CSV table of C-alpha atoms in Angstrom, one decimal:
chain,number,residue,atom,x,y,z
A,1,MET,CA,39.3,27.0,-3.5
A,2,LYS,CA,37.1,27.3,-6.5
A,3,ARG,CA,37.7,23.6,-7.2
A,4,LYS,CA,36.6,22.6,-3.7
A,5,ILE,CA,33.5,24.6,-3.9
A,6,VAL,CA,32.6,22.9,-7.3
A,7,ILE,CA,33.4,19.6,-5.7
A,8,ILE,CA,31.1,20.4,-2.8
A,9,LEU,CA,28.3,21.6,-5.0
A,10,ALA,CA,28.5,18.4,-7.2
A,11,THR,CA,28.4,16.1,-4.1
A,12,ILE,CA,25.5,17.9,-2.9
A,13,ILE,CA,23.7,17.7,-6.2
A,14,MET,CA,24.6,13.9,-6.4
A,15,LEU,CA,23.2,13.3,-3.1
A,16,ALA,CA,20.1,15.3,-3.7
A,17,ALA,CA,19.5,13.4,-6.9
A,18,ALA,CA,20.1,10.0,-5.2
A,19,PHE,CA,17.7,10.9,-2.4
A,20,ALA,CA,15.2,12.2,-4.9
A,21,PHE,CA,15.5,8.8,-6.8
A,22,TYR,CA,15.2,6.8,-3.5
A,23,ALA,CA,12.1,8.8,-2.5
A,24,HIS,CA,10.4,8.1,-5.8
A,25,GLU,CA,11.1,4.5,-5.8
A,26,THR,CA,10.0,3.9,-2.2
A,27,ASN,CA,7.0,6.4,-2.4
A,28,LEU,CA,8.8,8.0,0.5
A,29,PHE,CA,6.7,11.4,0.5
A,30,ARG,CA,3.5,9.8,-0.1
A,31,LYS,CA,4.0,7.6,3.0
A,32,TRP,CA,4.9,10.5,5.1
A,33,TYR,CA,1.7,12.3,3.8
A,34,VAL,CA,-0.7,9.4,4.5
A,35,LYS,CA,0.9,8.7,8.0
A,36,TYR,CA,0.6,12.3,8.9
A,37,TYR,CA,-3.0,12.9,7.8
A,38,THR,CA,-4.5,9.4,8.6
A,39,GLY,CA,-2.1,7.7,11.0
A,40,GLN,CA,-2.0,4.6,8.6
A,41,THR,CA,0.9,3.0,6.9
A,42,LEU,CA,1.0,3.0,3.2
A,43,LEU,CA,1.5,-0.6,2.4
A,44,ASP,CA,3.3,-2.0,-0.7
A,45,ASN,CA,0.4,-3.0,-3.1
A,46,ARG,CA,2.7,-5.4,-4.9
A,47,ASN,CA,1.9,-7.8,-1.9
A,48,TYR,CA,-1.9,-7.3,-2.1
A,49,HIS,CA,-2.4,-10.4,-4.4
A,50,LEU,CA,-0.6,-12.5,-1.8
A,51,GLN,CA,-3.3,-11.4,0.6
A,52,LEU,CA,-6.0,-12.4,-1.7
A,53,ASP,CA,-4.5,-15.8,-2.2
A,54,THR,CA,-4.3,-16.3,1.5
A,55,VAL,CA,-7.9,-15.4,1.9
A,56,ARG,CA,-8.9,-17.7,-0.8
A,57,VAL,CA,-7.1,-20.5,1.0
A,58,ILE,CA,-8.9,-19.5,4.2
A,59,ARG,CA,-12.4,-19.6,2.5
A,60,THR,CA,-11.7,-23.0,0.8
A,61,LYS,CA,-10.5,-24.5,4.2
A,62,LEU,CA,-13.8,-23.2,5.9
A,63,CYS,CA,-15.9,-24.6,3.1
A,64,ASN,CA,-14.2,-28.1,3.0
A,65,GLU,CA,-14.5,-28.2,6.8
A,66,ASN,CA,-18.1,-27.1,6.9
A,67,ALA,CA,-17.0,-24.7,9.4
A,68,PRO,CA,-19.7,-23.3,12.0
A,69,GLY,CA,-21.1,-19.8,11.6
A,70,ASP,CA,-18.9,-18.2,14.4
A,71,SER,CA,-15.8,-19.6,12.6
A,72,GLN,CA,-16.9,-18.0,9.3
A,73,ARG,CA,-17.6,-14.9,11.1
A,74,ASN,CA,-14.3,-14.4,12.7
A,75,ALA,CA,-12.3,-15.5,9.7
A,76,PHE,CA,-14.3,-12.8,7.5
A,77,ILE,CA,-13.9,-10.1,10.2
A,78,ALA,CA,-10.0,-10.8,10.5
A,79,ALA,CA,-9.6,-11.0,6.7
A,80,ILE,CA,-11.3,-7.9,5.9
A,81,ASN,CA,-9.8,-5.8,8.5
A,82,ASN,CA,-6.2,-7.3,8.6
A,83,ARG,CA,-5.5,-8.5,5.0
A,84,ILE,CA,-7.6,-6.3,2.7
A,85,ILE,CA,-8.8,-3.0,4.0
A,86,PRO,CA,-5.2,-2.0,5.2
A,87,TYR,CA,-3.7,-2.0,1.6
A,88,TRP,CA,-6.3,0.6,0.5
A,89,TYR,CA,-5.3,3.3,3.0
A,90,GLY,CA,-4.1,6.2,1.4
A,91,THR,CA,-5.7,5.5,-2.1
A,92,PRO,CA,-6.8,8.9,-3.5
A,93,TRP,CA,-10.5,9.5,-3.8
A,94,SER,CA,-12.2,11.0,-6.8
A,95,PHE,CA,-15.9,11.1,-7.6
A,96,ASN,CA,-15.3,8.8,-10.8
A,97,GLY,CA,-12.6,6.6,-9.3
A,98,MET,CA,-12.9,3.0,-10.2
A,99,THR,CA,-9.4,1.6,-9.6
A,100,GLN,CA,-9.3,-2.2,-8.9
A,101,MET,CA,-5.7,-1.9,-7.2
A,102,PRO,CA,-5.1,0.0,-4.0
A,103,ASN,CA,-2.9,3.0,-4.4
A,104,GLU,CA,-3.1,2.9,-8.3
A,105,GLY,CA,-5.5,5.5,-9.7
A,106,SER,CA,-8.4,6.8,-7.5
A,107,VAL,CA,-11.5,5.2,-6.1
A,108,ALA,CA,-15.0,6.6,-5.2
A,109,CYS,CA,-16.7,5.6,-2.0
A,110,GLY,CA,-19.0,3.1,-3.5
A,111,TYR,CA,-16.2,1.5,-5.5
A,112,PHE,CA,-14.1,1.2,-2.4
A,113,VAL,CA,-16.7,-0.9,-0.8
A,114,THR,CA,-17.6,-3.1,-3.6
A,115,THR,CA,-14.0,-3.8,-4.7
A,116,VAL,CA,-13.1,-4.7,-1.1
A,117,LEU,CA,-15.9,-7.2,-1.0
A,118,ARG,CA,-15.2,-8.6,-4.3
A,119,ASP,CA,-11.4,-9.0,-3.5
A,120,ILE,CA,-12.2,-10.8,-0.2
A,121,GLY,CA,-14.3,-13.4,-2.3
A,122,VAL,CA,-17.9,-12.1,-2.2
A,123,PRO,CA,-19.5,-12.8,-5.4
A,124,ILE,CA,-20.8,-9.6,-6.6
A,125,ASP,CA,-21.3,-7.2,-9.5
A,126,ARG,CA,-18.7,-4.7,-8.5
A,127,VAL,CA,-19.8,-2.0,-10.8
A,128,LYS,CA,-23.5,-2.3,-10.6
A,129,LEU,CA,-23.5,-2.3,-6.7
A,130,ALA,CA,-21.1,0.6,-6.7
A,131,GLN,CA,-23.6,2.8,-8.7
A,132,CYS,CA,-26.5,2.0,-6.4
A,133,ALA,CA,-27.9,4.1,-3.7
A,134,SER,CA,-26.3,3.0,-0.5
A,135,GLU,CA,-29.4,1.6,1.0
A,136,ALA,CA,-30.0,-0.3,-2.1
A,137,MET,CA,-26.5,-1.8,-2.1
A,138,ILE,CA,-26.8,-2.8,1.7
A,139,LYS,CA,-30.2,-4.6,0.9
A,140,ALA,CA,-28.8,-6.5,-1.9
A,141,LEU,CA,-26.1,-7.8,0.3
A,142,ILE,CA,-27.6,-8.2,3.7
A,143,ASN,CA,-30.8,-10.0,5.4
A,144,PRO,CA,-33.2,-7.1,6.4
A,145,LYS,CA,-33.1,-8.3,10.0
A,146,TYR,CA,-29.5,-7.0,10.1
A,147,ILE,CA,-30.2,-3.6,8.7
A,148,PHE,CA,-30.7,-0.8,10.9
A,149,HIS,CA,-32.0,2.8,10.3
A,150,PHE,CA,-31.1,5.7,12.7
A,151,PRO,CA,-33.5,8.9,13.3
A,152,GLU,CA,-32.2,12.1,11.8
A,153,HIS,CA,-31.8,13.7,15.4
A,154,TYR,CA,-29.2,11.2,16.6
A,155,ASP,CA,-26.0,12.8,17.3
A,156,LEU,CA,-22.8,11.0,16.9
A,157,ASP,CA,-22.4,10.0,20.5
A,158,SER,CA,-25.9,8.3,20.2
A,159,PHE,CA,-25.0,6.7,16.9
A,160,ASN,CA,-21.8,5.4,18.3
A,161,ALA,CA,-23.5,4.2,21.4
A,162,GLN,CA,-26.1,2.3,19.5
A,163,LEU,CA,-23.5,0.6,17.2
A,164,THR,CA,-21.8,-0.6,20.4
A,165,GLN,CA,-25.1,-2.1,21.6
A,166,LEU,CA,-25.5,-3.8,18.1
A,167,GLY,CA,-22.0,-5.5,18.8
A,168,ASN,CA,-18.9,-6.2,17.5
A,169,GLY,CA,-18.5,-6.9,13.7
A,170,VAL,CA,-18.3,-5.4,10.2
A,171,TYR,CA,-20.9,-3.0,9.0
A,172,ILE,CA,-21.6,-1.2,5.7
A,173,VAL,CA,-23.0,2.4,6.3
A,174,GLY,CA,-25.2,4.3,4.0
A,175,LEU,CA,-25.4,8.1,4.3
A,176,ASP,CA,-26.9,10.9,2.4
A,177,THR,CA,-24.4,10.7,-0.5
A,178,HIS,CA,-21.8,8.4,0.9
A,179,THR,CA,-21.0,5.0,1.8
A,180,GLY,CA,-18.2,2.9,3.7
A,181,PHE,CA,-17.3,0.4,6.3
A,182,ILE,CA,-17.7,0.6,10.0
A,183,ASN,CA,-15.8,-1.6,12.3
A,184,VAL,CA,-17.2,-2.1,15.8
A,185,SER,CA,-14.6,-3.7,18.0
A,186,SER,CA,-13.1,-3.7,21.6
A,187,ASP,CA,-10.6,-1.2,20.2
A,188,GLY,CA,-13.4,1.4,19.3
A,189,ASN,CA,-15.6,2.1,16.5
A,190,TRP,CA,-14.1,3.2,13.3
A,191,PHE,CA,-15.4,4.6,10.0
A,192,ILE,CA,-13.3,3.4,7.1
A,193,HIS,CA,-14.2,4.9,3.7
A,194,SER,CA,-12.9,6.7,0.6
A,195,SER,CA,-13.4,10.2,1.7
A,196,GLY,CA,-14.2,13.3,-0.5
A,197,ARG,CA,-13.4,15.7,2.2
A,198,PHE,CA,-9.7,16.6,2.9
A,199,PRO,CA,-7.2,14.7,2.7
A,200,GLN,CA,-9.4,13.0,0.0
A,201,MET,CA,-8.3,9.4,0.3
A,202,VAL,CA,-9.2,6.0,1.9
A,203,LEU,CA,-8.9,6.5,5.7
A,204,LYS,CA,-9.9,5.1,9.0
A,205,GLU,CA,-11.2,7.6,11.6
A,206,LYS,CA,-13.2,7.3,15.0
A,207,VAL,CA,-16.9,7.3,14.3
A,208,THR,CA,-17.3,10.1,16.9
A,209,GLU,CA,-14.8,12.3,15.2
A,210,SER,CA,-16.2,11.9,11.5
A,211,LYS,CA,-17.4,15.2,10.0
A,212,VAL,CA,-18.7,12.9,7.1
A,213,LEU,CA,-20.9,10.9,9.6
A,214,SER,CA,-21.8,14.1,11.5
A,215,ASN,CA,-23.0,16.1,8.4
A,216,SER,CA,-25.2,13.2,7.1
A,217,LYS,CA,-28.9,13.3,8.2
A,218,TYR,CA,-29.5,9.9,7.0
A,219,LYS,CA,-27.8,6.8,8.3
A,220,VAL,CA,-28.4,3.1,7.8
A,221,VAL,CA,-26.2,0.4,8.6
A,222,GLY,CA,-26.1,-3.3,7.6
A,223,LYS,CA,-24.2,-5.8,9.9
A,224,ILE,CA,-22.7,-7.9,7.1
A,225,SER,CA,-20.5,-10.1,9.5
A,226,ALA,CA,-23.8,-11.1,11.4
A,227,ASP,CA,-25.5,-12.6,8.3
A,228,ASP,CA,-25.0,-16.4,8.4
A,229,ASP,CA,-26.4,-16.6,4.8
A,230,PHE,CA,-24.0,-13.9,3.4
A,231,LEU,CA,-21.1,-15.8,5.1
A,232,ALA,CA,-22.1,-19.1,3.8
A,233,ARG,CA,-22.1,-17.5,0.2
A,234,TRP,CA,-18.7,-15.8,0.9
A,235,ILE,CA,-16.8,-19.1,1.7
A,236,ALA,CA,-18.6,-20.9,-1.2
A,237,ASN,CA,-18.1,-17.9,-3.5
A,238,GLU,CA,-21.8,-18.2,-4.7
A,239,ASN,CA,-24.3,-15.7,-5.6
């Protein structure tokens, strides 16, 4: 009887150890955590460089074909939303975070924005722009006619409605002490940022449900995907 109990206990311990090893190797618990709190899937960052290579090929093709502005715009929106940003979901936030690889280390809000832009092929000084005030960063990247300020009294519903009027595309948003991307699309308006609020990670949330947006009196957005000069620099990878 005792021998059977020992065998059963040993088997349980071995199974538990095997599961713990599997969970560690596959990042299982963190995947569950990210999925539960953000609704996003934690992707394998070992594939990130393949996405960067694909975007580089897309840019080169657009440049060689002298593609029109709308083609550049659609390619940029698709690349940033489908190939770059998804790998960053779940990356931990910290005030001094400067990681250059999604889900390794941590990333502050400004460094999240500038690293994504650099990785998609925008020729920028990642560190210098990340340390700027958010409006200064926006002005350094985007033509003034695509930059929009919002009154302090705007609630989130009004802000969201105005974004919808400005049209589909990718925006950089500057807040009191924060920055991130806003994606306006037929699927809704989404705020994508490295959040210092719980759960303190890169996440995607509806504009109308964001406490970070709601708490900020100051809001400025730059519609980066509307700026043809910016897009031309992107495909040419020129300052």
